XYZ file of C-alpha atoms in Angstrom:
333
model
C 76.317 61.479 -100.823
C 74.632 62.581 -104.038
C 70.894 62.903 -104.511
C 70.840 59.646 -106.480
C 72.564 57.837 -103.632
C 70.071 59.244 -101.121
C 67.190 58.097 -103.323
C 68.709 54.625 -103.605
C 69.134 54.504 -99.822
C 65.506 55.567 -99.348
C 64.396 52.738 -101.659
C 65.647 50.125 -99.192
C 63.128 50.814 -96.386
C 60.387 51.020 -99.021
C 61.445 47.606 -100.333
C 61.459 46.295 -96.758
C 57.889 47.526 -96.286
C 56.800 45.719 -99.451
C 58.536 42.553 -98.245
C 56.924 42.679 -94.793
C 53.478 42.922 -96.352
C 54.052 40.097 -98.829
C 53.631 36.386 -98.315
C 51.221 33.789 -96.941
C 49.221 34.608 -93.832
C 47.316 37.631 -95.172
C 49.150 40.084 -92.910
C 48.588 43.700 -93.914
C 51.428 46.202 -93.974
C 49.934 48.236 -91.135
C 49.708 45.139 -88.976
C 53.312 44.229 -89.811
C 54.515 47.677 -88.755
C 52.485 47.370 -85.552
C 54.233 44.080 -84.788
C 57.651 45.747 -85.041
C 56.491 48.547 -82.744
C 55.147 46.095 -80.161
C 58.362 44.048 -80.327
C 60.477 47.136 -79.690
C 58.269 47.929 -76.686
C 58.669 44.387 -75.365
C 55.021 43.337 -75.828
C 53.903 39.800 -76.643
C 53.632 39.246 -80.389
C 51.486 36.170 -80.773
C 51.555 33.809 -83.737
C 50.961 36.391 -86.485
C 53.480 38.720 -84.908
C 56.059 35.948 -84.811
C 55.577 35.421 -88.548
C 56.557 39.039 -89.155
C 59.367 39.373 -86.617
C 60.940 35.912 -86.727
C 60.392 35.021 -90.388
C 59.750 37.952 -92.714
C 61.927 40.693 -91.215
C 65.231 38.765 -90.846
C 64.708 37.192 -94.259
C 64.201 40.592 -95.872
C 67.209 42.096 -94.075
C 69.380 39.147 -95.119
C 68.193 39.547 -98.723
C 69.239 43.186 -98.634
C 72.657 42.365 -97.171
C 73.285 39.606 -99.720
C 72.185 41.849 -102.593
C 74.520 44.614 -101.445
C 77.385 42.133 -101.093
C 76.942 40.647 -104.572
C 76.521 44.076 -106.188
C 79.658 45.426 -104.509
C 81.572 42.296 -105.534
C 80.427 42.836 -109.120
C 81.610 46.446 -109.049
C 84.997 45.302 -107.715
C 85.371 42.665 -110.443
C 84.449 45.165 -113.143
C 86.926 47.674 -111.726
C 89.776 45.180 -111.362
C 89.402 43.773 -114.878
C 88.444 47.206 -116.284
C 85.531 45.522 -118.003
C 81.823 46.219 -117.388
C 80.935 42.642 -118.345
C 82.808 41.160 -115.394
C 80.575 39.622 -112.735
C 81.165 37.027 -109.984
C 78.566 34.718 -111.552
C 79.604 35.114 -115.180
C 83.290 34.756 -114.280
C 82.734 31.571 -112.281
C 83.523 33.084 -108.880
C 80.093 32.172 -107.513
C 80.566 28.658 -108.891
C 83.858 28.377 -107.002
C 82.146 29.396 -103.778
C 79.327 26.942 -104.467
C 81.760 24.101 -105.151
C 83.673 24.588 -101.920
C 80.433 24.917 -99.962
C 79.091 21.676 -101.461
C 82.344 19.888 -100.635
C 82.051 21.216 -97.092
C 78.488 19.926 -96.851
C 79.585 16.567 -98.272
C 82.142 16.143 -95.503
C 79.752 17.368 -92.825
C 81.588 20.588 -92.042
C 78.254 22.296 -91.388
C 78.179 20.375 -88.104
C 81.518 21.865 -87.075
C 80.042 25.286 -86.367
C 78.128 28.186 -87.832
C 81.182 29.649 -89.558
C 82.435 26.476 -91.246
C 80.535 26.605 -94.557
C 80.781 30.411 -95.009
C 84.546 30.261 -94.441
C 84.943 27.379 -96.892
C 82.799 29.177 -99.478
C 84.863 32.362 -99.084
C 88.027 30.354 -99.745
C 86.368 28.904 -102.852
C 85.438 32.343 -104.174
C 88.962 33.654 -103.548
C 90.485 30.577 -105.216
C 88.262 31.131 -108.274
C 89.395 34.766 -108.476
C 93.053 33.703 -108.308
C 92.544 31.100 -111.055
C 90.748 33.665 -113.189
C 93.551 36.199 -112.764
C 96.123 33.553 -113.674
C 94.212 32.266 -116.707
C 93.025 35.568 -118.158
C 96.066 37.705 -117.364
C 96.227 41.336 -116.364
C 95.125 42.798 -119.711
C 92.281 40.377 -120.371
C 89.874 41.222 -123.181
C 86.167 40.624 -122.903
C 86.387 37.448 -124.985
C 89.179 35.988 -122.835
C 87.339 36.830 -119.610
C 84.107 35.247 -120.791
C 85.830 32.105 -122.036
C 87.822 31.746 -118.821
C 84.676 32.299 -116.744
C 82.667 29.773 -118.757
C 85.429 27.185 -118.424
C 85.789 27.783 -114.697
C 82.032 27.642 -114.140
C 81.746 24.421 -116.166
C 84.573 22.828 -114.179
C 82.961 23.750 -110.857
C 79.548 22.524 -112.020
C 81.060 19.198 -113.083
C 82.778 18.771 -109.728
C 79.519 19.622 -107.920
C 77.834 16.859 -109.947
C 80.606 14.474 -108.899
C 79.950 15.349 -105.247
C 76.256 14.667 -105.725
C 77.044 11.328 -107.348
C 79.350 10.357 -104.486
C 76.548 11.102 -102.026
C 73.746 9.617 -104.151
C 72.769 7.355 -101.250
C 72.123 10.441 -99.108
C 68.881 11.642 -100.686
C 68.546 14.497 -98.212
C 71.995 15.817 -99.177
C 71.148 15.770 -102.887
C 67.822 17.517 -102.352
C 69.408 20.145 -100.129
C 72.188 20.862 -102.647
C 69.838 21.110 -105.637
C 67.510 23.529 -103.851
C 70.445 25.483 -102.438
C 72.061 25.877 -105.872
C 68.887 27.586 -107.115
C 69.349 30.337 -104.503
C 66.803 30.832 -101.766
C 66.180 32.688 -98.502
C 63.754 30.030 -97.283
C 64.108 29.276 -93.583
C 66.578 32.083 -92.951
C 66.259 33.805 -89.578
C 68.070 36.088 -87.153
C 71.017 33.682 -86.548
C 71.717 33.522 -90.296
C 71.665 37.315 -90.469
C 74.068 37.575 -87.532
C 76.439 35.134 -89.271
C 76.340 37.166 -92.494
C 77.002 40.616 -91.024
C 80.735 40.245 -90.095
C 82.086 38.880 -93.429
C 79.776 40.987 -95.590
C 80.456 44.075 -93.480
C 84.220 43.577 -93.775
C 83.959 42.943 -97.503
C 81.835 46.060 -98.044
C 84.271 48.138 -95.979
C 87.156 46.865 -98.134
C 85.201 47.663 -101.298
C 84.633 51.245 -100.158
C 88.289 51.596 -99.130
C 89.535 50.424 -102.559
C 87.491 52.923 -104.576
C 90.319 55.412 -105.104
C 92.777 52.752 -106.290
C 90.183 51.303 -108.684
C 89.614 54.761 -110.159
C 93.359 55.078 -110.719
C 93.485 51.599 -112.275
C 90.783 52.697 -114.721
C 93.438 54.960 -116.298
C 95.680 51.961 -116.979
C 98.203 49.907 -115.018
C 101.139 52.203 -115.747
C 99.177 55.333 -114.861
C 97.931 53.727 -111.649
C 101.459 52.722 -110.659
C 102.692 56.254 -111.323
C 99.973 57.526 -108.970
C 101.322 55.329 -106.188
C 98.945 52.359 -106.485
C 100.502 49.041 -105.495
C 98.929 46.825 -108.156
C 99.834 43.515 -106.510
C 98.384 44.679 -103.204
C 95.256 45.986 -104.948
C 94.643 42.657 -106.680
C 95.142 40.782 -103.416
C 92.707 43.005 -101.526
C 90.097 42.739 -104.280
C 90.436 38.941 -104.173
C 89.958 38.994 -100.393
C 86.969 41.352 -100.595
C 85.249 39.389 -103.364
C 85.956 36.150 -101.498
C 84.309 37.492 -98.342
C 81.313 38.983 -100.145
C 80.561 36.187 -102.596
C 81.564 33.420 -100.202
C 79.297 34.571 -97.392
C 76.385 35.307 -99.732
C 76.661 31.970 -101.531
C 77.112 29.937 -98.366
C 74.027 31.407 -96.700
C 71.582 31.713 -99.604
C 72.919 29.696 -102.519
C 73.662 31.037 -105.988
C 71.907 34.285 -106.958
C 73.041 34.826 -110.519
C 73.517 38.174 -112.282
C 72.947 40.435 -109.247
C 76.604 41.468 -109.447
C 76.206 42.282 -113.138
C 72.889 44.122 -113.290
C 73.151 46.272 -110.136
C 76.488 47.960 -111.040
C 75.205 48.676 -114.550
C 72.034 50.275 -113.204
C 74.136 52.332 -110.786
C 76.582 53.322 -113.528
C 73.743 54.894 -115.528
C 73.379 57.503 -112.779
C 76.806 57.727 -111.169
C 79.120 57.292 -114.142
C 82.225 55.063 -114.135
C 83.892 56.591 -111.052
C 84.067 54.043 -108.236
C 83.743 56.626 -105.463
C 80.030 56.847 -106.212
C 79.572 53.624 -108.168
C 80.433 51.127 -105.406
C 78.074 52.449 -102.690
C 75.300 53.125 -105.204
C 75.598 49.623 -106.678
C 75.397 48.132 -103.175
C 72.229 50.124 -102.426
C 70.635 49.141 -105.750
C 71.533 45.494 -105.204
C 70.070 45.539 -101.696
C 66.680 46.971 -102.649
C 66.444 44.852 -105.821
C 67.153 41.582 -103.991
C 64.612 42.400 -101.275
C 61.976 42.981 -103.965
C 62.971 39.792 -105.812
C 62.491 37.781 -102.623
C 59.101 39.456 -102.070
C 58.068 38.525 -105.619
C 59.193 34.948 -105.006
C 56.955 34.753 -101.925
C 53.973 36.411 -103.582
C 53.258 33.463 -105.907
C 50.308 31.689 -104.298
C 50.897 27.972 -103.832
C 54.103 27.976 -105.885
C 57.651 28.042 -104.511
C 59.856 30.080 -106.858
C 63.439 30.396 -105.592
C 64.754 33.981 -105.874
C 67.776 32.665 -107.747
C 65.485 31.559 -110.569
C 63.985 35.058 -110.811
C 67.390 36.749 -110.903
C 68.425 34.400 -113.719
C 65.204 35.066 -115.656
C 65.896 38.797 -115.456
C 69.694 38.776 -115.576
C 70.286 36.359 -118.458
C 68.428 38.470 -121.078
C 70.132 41.570 -119.663
C 73.524 39.901 -120.057
C 72.736 38.855 -123.643
C 71.650 42.417 -124.417
C 74.905 43.787 -122.994
C 76.902 41.212 -124.922
C 75.107 42.143 -128.143
C 75.612 45.844 -127.475
C 79.341 45.433 -126.889
C 79.598 42.941 -129.716
C 78.645 45.673 -132.131
C 81.911 47.368 -131.208
C 83.938 44.186 -131.059
C 85.017 41.987 -128.191
C 88.291 43.737 -127.529
C 87.090 44.659 -124.014
């Protein structure tokens, strides 16, 4: 690990400390740390201790895991399409996961077990990746990717609206879907974190394993094939990894836009384009950034601001800036 990677890793516990000391209840950071120490020793926590251990800590850890998952998925998409503008949200992959999750909720699959909605969302993310690959082609330019992603996202959004219309008599379903689509960690606890670890862990492991092949692909398809990279297998594994990462993240927390775009770009400024360092560094940056975003969302007194709204407020101008910067050189990709 490089010094930059170590610094990014050290930023995560610092972000966790900020998150533990943020929120209603006026619980100081020192008191929050004392609660964790007492819990590890098996002491009784009391009401204020339960707020820290049962509410703030699992929520912050889940935010970090989701941020790492989305950032790694963004790095994979950018590597597969050889385009730094690729992102699960911009390309409609998150919308595909959201659509399948909403359909699952509409048919009551959430009552079938804890894994039902995450599995359905993962299938939706993978299906969106497959459609994107088929529509854009292997040598997709930036313009083609953006147009395909916009079309796919618009289609998924329209179908989500249809689902809401079909269930218009179920006011609780409509309210839950609207709030969920804004992206939020509200009400998330230890069970949600335990559900997220297996798919996100497998997806992150796949992302790390595919780094060498993505570096070879960066040289071009022919060069990668000459180096022994099975391109069809690589595309399949990237689809599976992105499906696991985006599907699990979207199913558990809703849509957090632009995390998969901003975090890899921030990491690339320090690590360069090589995926050996880029993928883990992007995951670390995404984890700490999402934890801090959730802390900011909880710091607004008397106002509920979903973290997904904050990521869009930050990510959308960043995306427009990137688009303008690349537009100066043309949209050839």
